[in-house]
Short mmCIF file of C-alpha atoms and ligand atoms in Angstrom, two decimals:
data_model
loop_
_atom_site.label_atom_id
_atom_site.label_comp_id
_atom_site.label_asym_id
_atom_site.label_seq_id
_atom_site.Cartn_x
_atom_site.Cartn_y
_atom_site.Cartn_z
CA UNK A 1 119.03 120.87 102.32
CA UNK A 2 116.97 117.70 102.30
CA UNK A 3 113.05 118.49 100.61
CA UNK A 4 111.99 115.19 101.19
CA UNK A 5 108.81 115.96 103.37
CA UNK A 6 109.08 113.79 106.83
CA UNK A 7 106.32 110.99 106.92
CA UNK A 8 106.37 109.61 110.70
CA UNK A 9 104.59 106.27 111.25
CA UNK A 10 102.68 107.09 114.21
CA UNK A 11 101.00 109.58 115.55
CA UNK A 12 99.46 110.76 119.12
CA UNK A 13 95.89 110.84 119.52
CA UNK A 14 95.19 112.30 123.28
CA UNK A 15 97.18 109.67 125.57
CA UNK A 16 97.07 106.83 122.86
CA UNK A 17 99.66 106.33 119.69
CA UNK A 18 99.22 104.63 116.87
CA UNK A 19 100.16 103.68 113.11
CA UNK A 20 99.37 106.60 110.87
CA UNK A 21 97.73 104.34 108.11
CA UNK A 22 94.55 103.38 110.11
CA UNK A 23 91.70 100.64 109.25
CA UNK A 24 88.28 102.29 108.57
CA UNK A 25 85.33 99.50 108.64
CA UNK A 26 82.64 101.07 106.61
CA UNK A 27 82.75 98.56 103.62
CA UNK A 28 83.09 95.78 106.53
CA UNK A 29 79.33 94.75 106.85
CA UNK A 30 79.19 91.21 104.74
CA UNK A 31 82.47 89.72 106.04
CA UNK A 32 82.50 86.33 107.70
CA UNK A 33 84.38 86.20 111.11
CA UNK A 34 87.49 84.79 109.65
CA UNK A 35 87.33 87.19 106.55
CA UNK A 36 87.01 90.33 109.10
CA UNK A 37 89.94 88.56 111.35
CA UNK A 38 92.23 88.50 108.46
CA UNK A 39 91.80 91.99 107.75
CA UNK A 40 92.30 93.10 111.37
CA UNK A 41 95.24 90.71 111.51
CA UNK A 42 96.72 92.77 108.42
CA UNK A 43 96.36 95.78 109.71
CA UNK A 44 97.89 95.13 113.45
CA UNK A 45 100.95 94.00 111.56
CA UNK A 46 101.61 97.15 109.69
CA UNK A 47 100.82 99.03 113.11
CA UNK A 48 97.45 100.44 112.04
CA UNK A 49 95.84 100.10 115.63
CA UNK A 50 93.25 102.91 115.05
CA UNK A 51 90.09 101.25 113.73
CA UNK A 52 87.35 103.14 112.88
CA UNK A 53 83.53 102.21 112.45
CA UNK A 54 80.16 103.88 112.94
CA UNK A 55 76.96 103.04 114.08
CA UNK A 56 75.31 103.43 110.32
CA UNK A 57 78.07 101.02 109.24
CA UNK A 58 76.48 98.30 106.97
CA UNK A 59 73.06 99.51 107.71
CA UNK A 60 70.05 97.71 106.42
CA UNK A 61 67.14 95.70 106.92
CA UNK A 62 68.53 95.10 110.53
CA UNK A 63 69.12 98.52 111.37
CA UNK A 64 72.03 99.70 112.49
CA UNK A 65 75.86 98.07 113.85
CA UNK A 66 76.46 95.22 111.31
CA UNK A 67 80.16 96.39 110.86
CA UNK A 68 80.46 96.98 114.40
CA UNK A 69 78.62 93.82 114.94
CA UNK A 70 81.28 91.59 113.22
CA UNK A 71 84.45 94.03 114.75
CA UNK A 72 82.08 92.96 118.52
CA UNK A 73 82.41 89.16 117.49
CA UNK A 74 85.86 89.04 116.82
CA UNK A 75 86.36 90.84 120.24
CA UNK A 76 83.92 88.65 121.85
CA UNK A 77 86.32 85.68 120.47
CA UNK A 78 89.56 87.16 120.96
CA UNK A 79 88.77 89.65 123.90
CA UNK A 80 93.21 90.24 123.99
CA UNK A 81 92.16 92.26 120.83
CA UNK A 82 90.29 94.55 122.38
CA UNK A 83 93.77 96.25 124.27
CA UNK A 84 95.18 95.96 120.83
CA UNK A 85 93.04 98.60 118.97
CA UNK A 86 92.63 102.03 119.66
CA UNK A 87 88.87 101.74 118.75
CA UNK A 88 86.98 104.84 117.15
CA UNK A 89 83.07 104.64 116.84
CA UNK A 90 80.39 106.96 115.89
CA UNK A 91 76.75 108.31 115.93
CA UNK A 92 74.24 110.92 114.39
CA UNK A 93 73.63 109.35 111.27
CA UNK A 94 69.77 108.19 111.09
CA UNK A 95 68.03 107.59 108.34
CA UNK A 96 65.84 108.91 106.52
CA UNK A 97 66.32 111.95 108.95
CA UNK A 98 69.14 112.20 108.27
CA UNK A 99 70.84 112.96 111.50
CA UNK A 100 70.07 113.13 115.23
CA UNK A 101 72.64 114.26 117.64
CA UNK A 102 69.76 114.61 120.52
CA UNK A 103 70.92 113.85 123.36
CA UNK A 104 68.85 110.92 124.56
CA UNK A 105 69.76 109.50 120.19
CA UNK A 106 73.12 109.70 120.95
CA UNK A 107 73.59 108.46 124.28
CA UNK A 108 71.56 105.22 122.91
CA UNK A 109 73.40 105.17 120.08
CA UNK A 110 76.44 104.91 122.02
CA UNK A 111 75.20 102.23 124.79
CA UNK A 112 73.89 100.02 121.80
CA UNK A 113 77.69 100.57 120.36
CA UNK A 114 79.03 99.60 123.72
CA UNK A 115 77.11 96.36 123.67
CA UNK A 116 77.73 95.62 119.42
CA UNK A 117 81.71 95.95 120.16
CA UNK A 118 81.54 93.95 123.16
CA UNK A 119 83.62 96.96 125.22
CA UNK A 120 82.84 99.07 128.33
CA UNK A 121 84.12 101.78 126.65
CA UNK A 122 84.85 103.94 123.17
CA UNK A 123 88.31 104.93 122.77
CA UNK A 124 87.23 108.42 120.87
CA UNK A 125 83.28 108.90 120.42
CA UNK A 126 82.64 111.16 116.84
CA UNK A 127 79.86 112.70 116.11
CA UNK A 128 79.43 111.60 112.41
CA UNK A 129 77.86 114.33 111.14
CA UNK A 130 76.33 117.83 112.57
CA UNK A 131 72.74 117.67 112.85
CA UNK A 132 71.88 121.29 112.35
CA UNK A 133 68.47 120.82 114.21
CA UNK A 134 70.31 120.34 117.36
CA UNK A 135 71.86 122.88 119.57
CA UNK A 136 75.43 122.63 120.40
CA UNK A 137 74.52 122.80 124.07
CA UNK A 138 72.66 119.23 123.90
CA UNK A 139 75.18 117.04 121.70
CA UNK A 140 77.81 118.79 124.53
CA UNK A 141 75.58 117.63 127.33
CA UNK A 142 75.43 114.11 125.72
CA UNK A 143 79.15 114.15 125.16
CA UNK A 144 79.75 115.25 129.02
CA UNK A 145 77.43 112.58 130.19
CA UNK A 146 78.65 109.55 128.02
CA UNK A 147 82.28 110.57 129.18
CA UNK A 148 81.78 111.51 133.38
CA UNK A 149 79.96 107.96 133.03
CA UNK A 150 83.15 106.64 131.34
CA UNK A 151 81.48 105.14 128.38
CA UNK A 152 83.36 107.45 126.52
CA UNK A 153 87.16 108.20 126.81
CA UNK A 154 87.74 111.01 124.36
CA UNK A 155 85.49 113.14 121.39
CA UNK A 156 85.75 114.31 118.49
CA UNK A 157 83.97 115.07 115.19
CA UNK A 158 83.26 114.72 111.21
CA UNK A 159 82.54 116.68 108.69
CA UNK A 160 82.05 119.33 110.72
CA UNK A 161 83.30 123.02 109.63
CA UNK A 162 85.45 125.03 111.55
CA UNK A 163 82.71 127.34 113.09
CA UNK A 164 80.66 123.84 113.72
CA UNK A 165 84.21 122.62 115.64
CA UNK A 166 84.55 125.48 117.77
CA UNK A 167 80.58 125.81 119.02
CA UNK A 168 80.42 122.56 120.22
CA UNK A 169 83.86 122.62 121.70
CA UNK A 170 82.79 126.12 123.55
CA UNK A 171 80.26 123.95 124.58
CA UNK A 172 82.40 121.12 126.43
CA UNK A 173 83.81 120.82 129.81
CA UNK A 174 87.00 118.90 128.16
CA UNK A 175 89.35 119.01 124.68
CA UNK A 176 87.58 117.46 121.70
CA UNK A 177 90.62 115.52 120.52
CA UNK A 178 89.66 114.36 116.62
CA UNK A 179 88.21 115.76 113.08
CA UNK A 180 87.37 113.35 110.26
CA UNK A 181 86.58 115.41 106.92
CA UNK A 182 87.16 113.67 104.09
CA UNK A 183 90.82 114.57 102.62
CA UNK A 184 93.13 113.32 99.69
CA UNK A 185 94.22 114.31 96.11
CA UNK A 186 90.21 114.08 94.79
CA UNK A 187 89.40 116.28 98.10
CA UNK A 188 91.37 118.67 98.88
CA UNK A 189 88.57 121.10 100.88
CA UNK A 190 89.76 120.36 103.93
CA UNK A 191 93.05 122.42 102.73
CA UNK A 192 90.74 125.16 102.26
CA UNK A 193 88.35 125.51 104.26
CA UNK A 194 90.00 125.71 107.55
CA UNK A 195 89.83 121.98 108.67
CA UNK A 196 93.78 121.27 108.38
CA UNK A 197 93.75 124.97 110.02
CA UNK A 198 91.62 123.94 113.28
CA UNK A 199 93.18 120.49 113.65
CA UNK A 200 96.37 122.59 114.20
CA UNK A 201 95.19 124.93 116.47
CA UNK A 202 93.00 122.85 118.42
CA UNK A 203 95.18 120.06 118.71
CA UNK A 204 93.05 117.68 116.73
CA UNK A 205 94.15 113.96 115.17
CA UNK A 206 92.92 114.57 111.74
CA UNK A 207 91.73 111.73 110.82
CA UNK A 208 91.20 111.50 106.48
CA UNK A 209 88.39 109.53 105.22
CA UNK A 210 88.39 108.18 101.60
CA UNK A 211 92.11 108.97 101.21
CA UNK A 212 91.96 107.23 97.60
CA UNK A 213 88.78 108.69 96.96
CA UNK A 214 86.64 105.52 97.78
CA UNK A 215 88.71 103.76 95.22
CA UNK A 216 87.87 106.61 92.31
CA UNK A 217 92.00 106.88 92.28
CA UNK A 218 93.21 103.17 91.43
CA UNK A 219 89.47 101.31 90.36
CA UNK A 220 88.67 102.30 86.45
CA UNK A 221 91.22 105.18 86.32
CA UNK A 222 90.10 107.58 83.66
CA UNK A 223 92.97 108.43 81.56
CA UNK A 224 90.92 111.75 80.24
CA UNK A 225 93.94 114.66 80.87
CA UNK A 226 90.89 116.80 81.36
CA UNK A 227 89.40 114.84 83.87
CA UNK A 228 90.73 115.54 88.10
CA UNK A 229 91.04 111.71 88.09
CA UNK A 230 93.28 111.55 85.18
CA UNK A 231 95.47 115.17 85.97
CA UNK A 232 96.14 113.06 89.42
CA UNK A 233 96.45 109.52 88.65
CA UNK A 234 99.28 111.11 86.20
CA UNK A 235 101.06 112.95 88.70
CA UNK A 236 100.90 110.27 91.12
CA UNK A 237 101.99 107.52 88.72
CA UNK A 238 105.43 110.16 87.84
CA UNK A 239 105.98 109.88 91.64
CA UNK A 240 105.51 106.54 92.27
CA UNK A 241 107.51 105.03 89.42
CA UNK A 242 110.47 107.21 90.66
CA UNK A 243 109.89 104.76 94.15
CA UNK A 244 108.98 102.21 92.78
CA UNK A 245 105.77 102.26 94.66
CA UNK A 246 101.72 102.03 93.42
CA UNK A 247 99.68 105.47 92.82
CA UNK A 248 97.50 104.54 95.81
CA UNK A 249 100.82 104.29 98.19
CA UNK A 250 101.50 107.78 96.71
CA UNK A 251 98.16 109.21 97.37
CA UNK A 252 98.38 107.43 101.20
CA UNK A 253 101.78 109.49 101.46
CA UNK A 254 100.73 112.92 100.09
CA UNK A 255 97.76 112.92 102.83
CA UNK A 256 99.96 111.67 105.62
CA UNK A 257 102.89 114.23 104.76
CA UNK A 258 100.52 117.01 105.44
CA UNK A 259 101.65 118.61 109.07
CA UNK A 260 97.80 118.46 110.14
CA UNK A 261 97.04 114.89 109.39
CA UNK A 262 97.35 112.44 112.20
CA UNK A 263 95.42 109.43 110.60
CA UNK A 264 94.41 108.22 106.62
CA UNK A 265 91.74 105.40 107.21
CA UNK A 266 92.41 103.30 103.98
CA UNK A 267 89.12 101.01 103.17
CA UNK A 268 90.13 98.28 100.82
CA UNK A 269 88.86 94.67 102.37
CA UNK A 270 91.98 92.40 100.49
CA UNK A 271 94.03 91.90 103.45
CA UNK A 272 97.18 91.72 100.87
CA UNK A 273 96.01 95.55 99.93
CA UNK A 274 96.17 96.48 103.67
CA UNK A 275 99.68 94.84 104.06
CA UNK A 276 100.99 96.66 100.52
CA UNK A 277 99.45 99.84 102.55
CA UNK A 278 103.01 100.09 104.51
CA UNK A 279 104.99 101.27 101.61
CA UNK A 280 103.37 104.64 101.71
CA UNK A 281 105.76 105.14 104.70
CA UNK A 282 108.75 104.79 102.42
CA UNK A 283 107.53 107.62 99.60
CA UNK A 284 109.70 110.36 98.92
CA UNK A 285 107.80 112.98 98.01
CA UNK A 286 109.48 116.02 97.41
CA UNK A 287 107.73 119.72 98.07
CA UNK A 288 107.46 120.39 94.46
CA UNK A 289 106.08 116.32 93.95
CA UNK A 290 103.17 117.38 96.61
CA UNK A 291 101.99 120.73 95.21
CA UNK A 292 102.31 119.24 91.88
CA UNK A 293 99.35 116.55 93.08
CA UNK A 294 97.78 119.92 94.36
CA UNK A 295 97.95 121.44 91.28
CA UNK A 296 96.99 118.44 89.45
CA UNK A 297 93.60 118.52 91.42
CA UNK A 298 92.67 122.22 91.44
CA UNK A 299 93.90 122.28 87.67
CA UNK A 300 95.53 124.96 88.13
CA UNK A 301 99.06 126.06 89.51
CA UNK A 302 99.57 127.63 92.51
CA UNK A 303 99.73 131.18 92.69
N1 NAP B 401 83.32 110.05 108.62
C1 NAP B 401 82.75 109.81 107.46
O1 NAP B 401 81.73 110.44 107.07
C2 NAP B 401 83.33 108.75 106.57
C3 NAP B 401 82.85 108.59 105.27
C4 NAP B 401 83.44 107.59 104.48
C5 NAP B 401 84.46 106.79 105.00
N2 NAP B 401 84.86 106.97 106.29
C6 NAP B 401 85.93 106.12 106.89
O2 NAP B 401 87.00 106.03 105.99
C7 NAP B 401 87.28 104.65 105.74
C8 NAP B 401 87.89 104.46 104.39
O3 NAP B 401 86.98 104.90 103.38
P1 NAP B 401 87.06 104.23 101.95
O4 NAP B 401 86.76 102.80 102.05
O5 NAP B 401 86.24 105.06 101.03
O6 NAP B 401 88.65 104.44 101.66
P2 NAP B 401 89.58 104.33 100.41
O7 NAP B 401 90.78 103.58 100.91
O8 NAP B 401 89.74 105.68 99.80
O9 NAP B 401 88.80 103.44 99.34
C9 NAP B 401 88.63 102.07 99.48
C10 NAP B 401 88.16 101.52 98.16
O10 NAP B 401 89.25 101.57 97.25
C11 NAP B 401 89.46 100.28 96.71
N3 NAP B 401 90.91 100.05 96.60
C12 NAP B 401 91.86 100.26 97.53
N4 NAP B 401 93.09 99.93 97.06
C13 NAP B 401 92.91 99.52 95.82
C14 NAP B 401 93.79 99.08 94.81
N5 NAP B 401 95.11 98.99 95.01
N6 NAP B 401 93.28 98.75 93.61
C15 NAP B 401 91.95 98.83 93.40
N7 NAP B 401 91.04 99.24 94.33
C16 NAP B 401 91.52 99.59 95.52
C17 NAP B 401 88.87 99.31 97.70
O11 NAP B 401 88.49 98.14 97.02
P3 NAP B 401 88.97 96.69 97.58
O12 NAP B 401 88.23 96.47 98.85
O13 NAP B 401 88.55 95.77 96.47
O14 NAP B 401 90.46 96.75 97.74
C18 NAP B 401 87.70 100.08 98.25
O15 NAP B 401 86.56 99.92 97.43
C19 NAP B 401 85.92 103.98 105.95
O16 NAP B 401 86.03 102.59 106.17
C20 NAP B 401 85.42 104.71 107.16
O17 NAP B 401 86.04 104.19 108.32
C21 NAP B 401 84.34 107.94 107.09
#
């Protein structure tokens, strides 16, 4: 019997599909308009639709939007784009705070996204992170209102847990329809803690942030056996010699093969990088190949 685990390039996310390898904007802020254009253009042609930003993306002495400021401008230009993208956004983050998810902050917040992205509405709205000084009633009642008001087509969350998840979805008059925890070889909580769990019962697009880390798996590898970087980056390398691929398309396809991940929002900003990201479709990773990068990370083998 065939153990090559099935990696399918799309995936559902409510009534919308898209490419599996998605195009997160948080290192964005910076980019002139035909910089930023090239990397959208890259990542339309490998199918990653699904672009993600936030509110607190590229923060600074302006405040908040810059990365969804420059993702607004190229819509403004190229407003066809706009029905090209499945376009995720967020709020909650506020420094110093350092989160708000009252309702009055996050309604704003999303009616100031609304105008940065040029857009009447938010594909899927995320909380970015739970604000534990807010009930789970409120953020529900500003989810309810930014959605009956149609600024809002779907919800979701990040790094929430799985008790987190379920209050505010007891809370809600409709399915949330996405988690974003942070998942890939380096992080591998999500396997844990119940995340991958919820996003199966629940019916969540699991979306992984930082599926190379933030870079910690290809920039400055540390060779140290001892280290988790260097356990992983040698595992990885095994695998992707055998397909003649690079350790980060490896790492792409070990978080995409698991049966709970819709999405892997890759970061890099070289448009050739984004492009290259496509080969993680083609890995053939074995069972044994992805509990060995499991076992590789927890240092340990499996029981
Ligand atoms: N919800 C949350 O709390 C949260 C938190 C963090 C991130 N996110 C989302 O996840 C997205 C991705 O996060 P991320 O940027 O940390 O993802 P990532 O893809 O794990 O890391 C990107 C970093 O890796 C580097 N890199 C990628 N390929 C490389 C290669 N072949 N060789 C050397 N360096 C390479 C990039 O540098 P180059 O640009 O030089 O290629 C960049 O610095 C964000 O944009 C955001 O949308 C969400």
């Amino acid at each position: 019997m065939n153990d090559i685990l099935p990696i399918a390039k799309t995936a559902r996310i409510g009534s919308l599909e898209a490419g599996r390898i998605a195009y997160g904007c948080w290192r964005f802020a910076g980019s002139t308009e035909p910089e930023a254009r090239a990397k959208i253009d890259a990542a339309l042609s490998i199918g990653s639709k699904l672009i993600d930003t936030a509110a607190i993306y590229g923060f600074g002495a302006e405040g908040f939007g810059a990365a969804e400021s420059i993702l607004g401008s190229l819509i403004s230009m190229s407003p066809e784009l706009r029905d090209q993208i499945v376009l995720v956004t967020k709020a909650g983050i506020h420094p110093p705070a350092p989160y708000d998810s009252r309702a009055d902050i996050v309604i704003r917040s999303c009616e100031a996204s609304l105008i940065r992205l040029d857009t009447d509405q938010i594909d899927i709205f995320l909380i970015h992170r739970p604000d534990l000084t807010t009930s789970f009633d409120e953020v529900a009642r500003a989810l309810m209102e930014l959605r009956a008001a149609g600024k809002i087509r779907e919800a979701g969350v990040s790094n929430f847990t799985v008790t987190q998840t379920r209050a505010l979805q007891s809370k809600l008059n409709f399915p949330l329809i996405a988690t974003q925890p942070e998942f890939s070889p380096l992080c591998t909580d999500p396997l844990e803690d119940g995340t991958t769990d919820i996003a199966q019962e629940l019916g969540l697009a699991l979306m992984a942030w930082s599926p190379l880390g933030g870079g910690r798996l290809v920039n400055g590898v540390r060779e140290d056996p001892s280290s988790v970087e260097g356990r992983v980056v040698a595992v990885l390398k095994d695998i992707a010699l055998r397909n003649g691929a690079g350790i980060e398309h490896v790492a792409l396809a070990w978080v995409l093969a698991h049966p709970a991940t819709g999405f892997a929002l890759i970061g890099t900003q070289t448009p050739d990088r984004i492009l290259a990201s496509a080969a993680a479709y083609d890995i053939q990773m074995t069972r044994r190949d992805w509990y060995a990068v499991l076992e590789a990370s927890k240092g340990k083998r499996m029981p």
